[in-house]
Amino acid sequence: MKLNPISRRAAIMAMAMFLCTASLCEAATYYVNAALGNDANSGTSRQSPFRTLERASALSLKPGDQVLLAAGQKFAGELAYEGLAGDAGHPIVISSYLTAAPGGEDRATIDAKGCLAGVCLKNCAHVEIGNLVITANAGGIKSEPAAKQGMRCGMLIEADEPGKYEGFSVTNVVVKDVFF
């Protein structure tokens, strides 16, 4: 069956829309709740969240995926990702989600005591970080290379391989009390 040019364009547009919609449908939202979570959970709903940043850091995130920490809660450790690749239209999002507690804090807190940073992104692109509080007051740094032992930061975005690392956004993030 031969399509006329208008029908062919319509078919191509329909296929393009399907592919774009399919990629959005594949994006996942992962929840982390230090009080109610369990790292054996799927993490894909508020009713079955992960418990730790360590478990959330083990995720293989795709464009459009989100990692959301329960607002008003403190999470020990760091979120550390290497090689994340969102895209301009579908960035990977790291943020907080509101819980049912009325009048509570609207941001989660990452306590990176003993870690290099609260959020570490290495060789990543198109990542949005927002609505977090990051602290790291004392504790030395555990298991980091000697070159980084004298460094501590709230967020660290680094690249050590050739590539195009762009599209970072940081909004409504408070970094405080970061020291040795």
mmCIF file of C-alpha atoms in Angstrom:
data_model
loop_
_atom_site.group_PDB
_atom_site.id
_atom_site.type_symbol
_atom_site.label_atom_id
_atom_site.label_comp_id
_atom_site.label_asym_id
_atom_site.label_seq_id
_atom_site.Cartn_x
_atom_site.Cartn_y
_atom_site.Cartn_z
ATOM 1 C CA MET A 1 0.000 0.000 0.000
ATOM 2 C CA LYS A 2 1.470 3.325 -1.062
ATOM 3 C CA LEU A 3 0.768 6.367 1.114
ATOM 4 C CA ASN A 4 0.324 9.823 -0.325
ATOM 5 C CA PRO A 5 2.762 12.477 1.002
ATOM 6 C CA ILE A 6 0.247 13.871 3.519
ATOM 7 C CA SER A 7 -0.579 10.418 4.889
ATOM 8 C CA ARG A 8 3.118 9.557 5.065
ATOM 9 C CA ARG A 9 3.860 12.732 7.067
ATOM 10 C CA ALA A 10 0.945 11.982 9.386
ATOM 11 C CA ALA A 11 2.233 8.431 9.894
ATOM 12 C CA ILE A 12 5.757 9.717 10.640
ATOM 13 C CA MET A 13 4.378 12.308 13.095
ATOM 14 C CA ALA A 14 2.260 9.655 14.813
ATOM 15 C CA MET A 15 5.277 7.363 15.143
ATOM 16 C CA ALA A 16 7.439 10.210 16.515
ATOM 17 C CA MET A 17 4.754 11.109 19.068
ATOM 18 C CA PHE A 18 4.469 7.439 20.073
ATOM 19 C CA LEU A 19 8.222 7.128 20.572
ATOM 20 C CA CYS A 20 8.370 10.337 22.624
ATOM 21 C CA THR A 21 5.418 9.243 24.745
ATOM 22 C CA ALA A 22 6.914 5.773 25.202
ATOM 23 C CA SER A 23 10.176 7.223 26.502
ATOM 24 C CA LEU A 24 8.251 9.366 29.015
ATOM 25 C CA CYS A 25 6.256 6.348 30.176
ATOM 26 C CA GLU A 26 9.499 4.554 30.967
ATOM 27 C CA ALA A 27 10.647 7.284 33.373
ATOM 28 C CA ALA A 28 10.399 6.203 36.991
ATOM 29 C CA THR A 29 10.018 8.027 40.285
ATOM 30 C CA TYR A 30 11.854 6.562 43.272
ATOM 31 C CA TYR A 31 10.963 7.515 46.845
ATOM 32 C CA VAL A 32 13.286 7.435 49.849
ATOM 33 C CA ASN A 33 11.872 7.683 53.378
ATOM 34 C CA ALA A 34 14.279 7.273 56.304
ATOM 35 C CA ALA A 35 11.457 6.645 58.789
ATOM 36 C CA LEU A 36 9.136 4.319 56.857
ATOM 37 C CA GLY A 37 11.302 2.886 54.095
ATOM 38 C CA ASN A 38 12.951 -0.458 53.565
ATOM 39 C CA ASP A 39 15.765 -1.009 51.078
ATOM 40 C CA ALA A 40 14.135 -4.290 50.028
ATOM 41 C CA ASN A 41 11.136 -2.288 48.707
ATOM 42 C CA SER A 42 10.720 -1.351 45.052
ATOM 43 C CA GLY A 43 11.032 2.345 45.935
ATOM 44 C CA THR A 44 8.563 3.232 43.171
ATOM 45 C CA SER A 45 5.718 4.445 45.394
ATOM 46 C CA ARG A 46 5.257 6.463 48.559
ATOM 47 C CA GLN A 47 3.880 3.292 50.154
ATOM 48 C CA SER A 48 7.029 1.247 49.396
ATOM 49 C CA PRO A 49 9.984 3.666 49.580
ATOM 50 C CA PHE A 50 13.654 2.886 49.995
ATOM 51 C CA ARG A 51 15.202 3.736 53.361
ATOM 52 C CA THR A 52 18.774 4.822 52.590
ATOM 53 C CA LEU A 53 20.751 7.030 50.261
ATOM 54 C CA GLU A 54 23.058 4.083 49.661
ATOM 55 C CA ARG A 55 20.192 2.120 48.079
ATOM 56 C CA ALA A 56 19.078 5.143 46.026
ATOM 57 C CA SER A 57 22.662 5.611 44.820
ATOM 58 C CA ALA A 58 22.660 2.066 43.429
ATOM 59 C CA LEU A 59 19.887 2.905 40.925
ATOM 60 C CA SER A 60 20.631 2.985 37.203
ATOM 61 C CA LEU A 61 18.706 6.138 36.369
ATOM 62 C CA LYS A 62 17.427 6.998 32.894
ATOM 63 C CA PRO A 63 16.277 10.290 31.332
ATOM 64 C CA GLY A 64 13.233 11.636 33.162
ATOM 65 C CA ASP A 65 13.746 9.503 36.294
ATOM 66 C CA GLN A 66 13.370 11.145 39.696
ATOM 67 C CA VAL A 67 14.831 10.373 43.124
ATOM 68 C CA LEU A 68 12.697 12.041 45.786
ATOM 69 C CA LEU A 69 13.605 12.201 49.478
ATOM 70 C CA ALA A 70 10.901 12.608 52.146
ATOM 71 C CA ALA A 71 10.740 16.236 53.261
ATOM 72 C CA GLY A 72 11.416 16.925 56.916
ATOM 73 C CA GLN A 73 13.643 13.870 57.315
ATOM 74 C CA LYS A 74 17.392 13.554 57.751
ATOM 75 C CA PHE A 75 19.329 11.082 55.595
ATOM 76 C CA ALA A 76 22.832 10.007 56.589
ATOM 77 C CA GLY A 77 25.454 9.560 53.887
ATOM 78 C CA GLU A 78 25.608 10.753 50.314
ATOM 79 C CA LEU A 79 23.854 10.391 46.986
ATOM 80 C CA ALA A 80 26.610 9.401 44.577
ATOM 81 C CA TYR A 81 26.105 8.749 40.877
ATOM 82 C CA GLU A 82 28.479 8.175 38.014
ATOM 83 C CA GLY A 83 27.595 8.368 34.332
ATOM 84 C CA LEU A 84 23.999 9.567 34.669
ATOM 85 C CA ALA A 85 22.689 10.802 31.347
ATOM 86 C CA GLY A 86 19.421 12.663 31.348
ATOM 87 C CA ASP A 87 18.670 14.779 28.308
ATOM 88 C CA ALA A 88 17.597 18.374 27.764
ATOM 89 C CA GLY A 89 13.901 17.491 27.586
ATOM 90 C CA HIS A 90 14.014 14.809 30.282
ATOM 91 C CA PRO A 91 16.558 15.619 32.992
ATOM 92 C CA ILE A 92 17.152 13.329 35.945
ATOM 93 C CA VAL A 93 15.715 14.988 39.067
ATOM 94 C CA ILE A 94 16.966 14.735 42.647
ATOM 95 C CA SER A 95 14.638 16.536 45.058
ATOM 96 C CA SER A 96 12.264 16.256 48.036
ATOM 97 C CA TYR A 97 8.641 15.208 48.216
ATOM 98 C CA LEU A 98 6.118 16.427 50.763
ATOM 99 C CA THR A 99 4.845 13.950 53.313
ATOM 100 C CA ALA A 100 1.522 14.024 55.142
ATOM 101 C CA ALA A 101 2.988 15.756 58.195
ATOM 102 C CA PRO A 102 1.259 19.157 58.426
ATOM 103 C CA GLY A 103 3.427 22.215 58.935
ATOM 104 C CA GLY A 104 6.617 20.265 58.434
ATOM 105 C CA GLU A 105 9.794 21.172 56.597
ATOM 106 C CA ASP A 106 9.429 21.249 52.818
ATOM 107 C CA ARG A 107 12.937 19.896 52.168
ATOM 108 C CA ALA A 108 14.818 16.736 53.073
ATOM 109 C CA THR A 109 18.225 17.028 54.755
ATOM 110 C CA ILE A 110 21.273 15.065 53.666
ATOM 111 C CA ASP A 111 23.766 14.756 56.528
ATOM 112 C CA ALA A 112 27.010 13.905 54.748
ATOM 113 C CA LYS A 113 29.067 13.569 57.922
ATOM 114 C CA GLY A 114 32.097 11.460 57.039
ATOM 115 C CA CYS A 115 31.505 11.770 53.280
ATOM 116 C CA LEU A 116 33.163 13.892 50.614
ATOM 117 C CA ALA A 117 29.842 15.559 49.680
ATOM 118 C CA GLY A 118 26.097 15.194 50.160
ATOM 119 C CA VAL A 119 25.525 14.872 46.415
ATOM 120 C CA CYS A 120 28.314 13.620 44.133
ATOM 121 C CA LEU A 121 27.842 13.543 40.365
ATOM 122 C CA LYS A 122 30.692 12.211 38.264
ATOM 123 C CA ASN A 123 30.624 12.259 34.459
ATOM 124 C CA CYS A 124 26.907 13.082 34.404
ATOM 125 C CA ALA A 125 24.695 15.310 32.257
ATOM 126 C CA HIS A 126 21.271 16.930 32.504
ATOM 127 C CA VAL A 127 20.621 16.556 36.223
ATOM 128 C CA GLU A 128 18.387 18.860 38.286
ATOM 129 C CA ILE A 129 18.974 19.096 42.032
ATOM 130 C CA GLY A 130 16.455 20.968 44.139
ATOM 131 C CA ASN A 131 14.653 21.406 47.444
ATOM 132 C CA LEU A 132 17.345 19.940 49.698
ATOM 133 C CA VAL A 133 19.386 20.929 52.730
ATOM 134 C CA ILE A 134 22.925 19.530 52.824
ATOM 135 C CA THR A 135 25.140 19.481 55.907
ATOM 136 C CA ALA A 136 28.433 17.737 56.680
ATOM 137 C CA ASN A 137 29.646 18.851 60.043
ATOM 138 C CA ALA A 138 32.820 17.013 61.004
ATOM 139 C CA GLY A 139 33.548 13.327 61.097
ATOM 140 C CA GLY A 140 36.558 13.082 58.794
ATOM 141 C CA ILE A 141 36.164 11.573 55.346
ATOM 142 C CA LYS A 142 35.737 7.837 54.925
ATOM 143 C CA SER A 143 37.251 5.931 52.017
ATOM 144 C CA GLU A 144 38.183 8.701 49.604
ATOM 145 C CA PRO A 145 41.392 8.894 47.553
ATOM 146 C CA ALA A 146 44.245 10.743 49.221
ATOM 147 C CA ALA A 147 43.890 13.603 46.707
ATOM 148 C CA LYS A 148 40.408 14.347 48.036
ATOM 149 C CA GLN A 149 41.049 13.806 51.761
ATOM 150 C CA GLY A 150 41.521 17.544 52.349
ATOM 151 C CA MET A 151 38.296 18.478 50.597
ATOM 152 C CA ARG A 152 34.669 18.494 51.697
ATOM 153 C CA CYS A 153 31.714 20.086 49.912
ATOM 154 C CA GLY A 154 27.943 20.068 49.919
ATOM 155 C CA MET A 155 27.704 19.117 46.251
ATOM 156 C CA LEU A 156 30.422 17.923 43.928
ATOM 157 C CA ILE A 157 29.979 17.789 40.167
ATOM 158 C CA GLU A 158 33.077 16.506 38.430
ATOM 159 C CA ALA A 159 34.244 15.010 35.151
ATOM 160 C CA ASP A 160 37.375 12.939 34.740
ATOM 161 C CA GLU A 161 36.742 11.515 31.275
ATOM 162 C CA PRO A 162 36.274 13.258 27.921
ATOM 163 C CA GLY A 163 32.628 13.920 27.158
ATOM 164 C CA LYS A 164 29.870 16.489 27.039
ATOM 165 C CA TYR A 165 28.710 17.143 30.591
ATOM 166 C CA GLU A 166 26.101 19.890 30.639
ATOM 167 C CA GLY A 167 22.583 20.737 31.698
ATOM 168 C CA PHE A 168 22.924 20.983 35.481
ATOM 169 C CA SER A 169 20.394 22.926 37.522
ATOM 170 C CA VAL A 170 20.502 23.600 41.266
ATOM 171 C CA THR A 171 17.506 25.356 42.856
ATOM 172 C CA ASN A 172 16.327 25.891 46.429
ATOM 173 C CA VAL A 173 19.292 24.010 47.914
ATOM 174 C CA VAL A 174 20.828 25.135 51.202
ATOM 175 C CA VAL A 175 24.373 23.987 51.954
ATOM 176 C CA LYS A 176 25.415 24.758 55.527
ATOM 177 C CA ASP A 177 27.773 23.662 58.288
ATOM 178 C CA VAL A 178 30.147 21.844 55.957
ATOM 179 C CA PHE A 179 33.477 21.430 57.739
ATOM 180 C CA PHE A 180 35.959 18.848 59.123
#
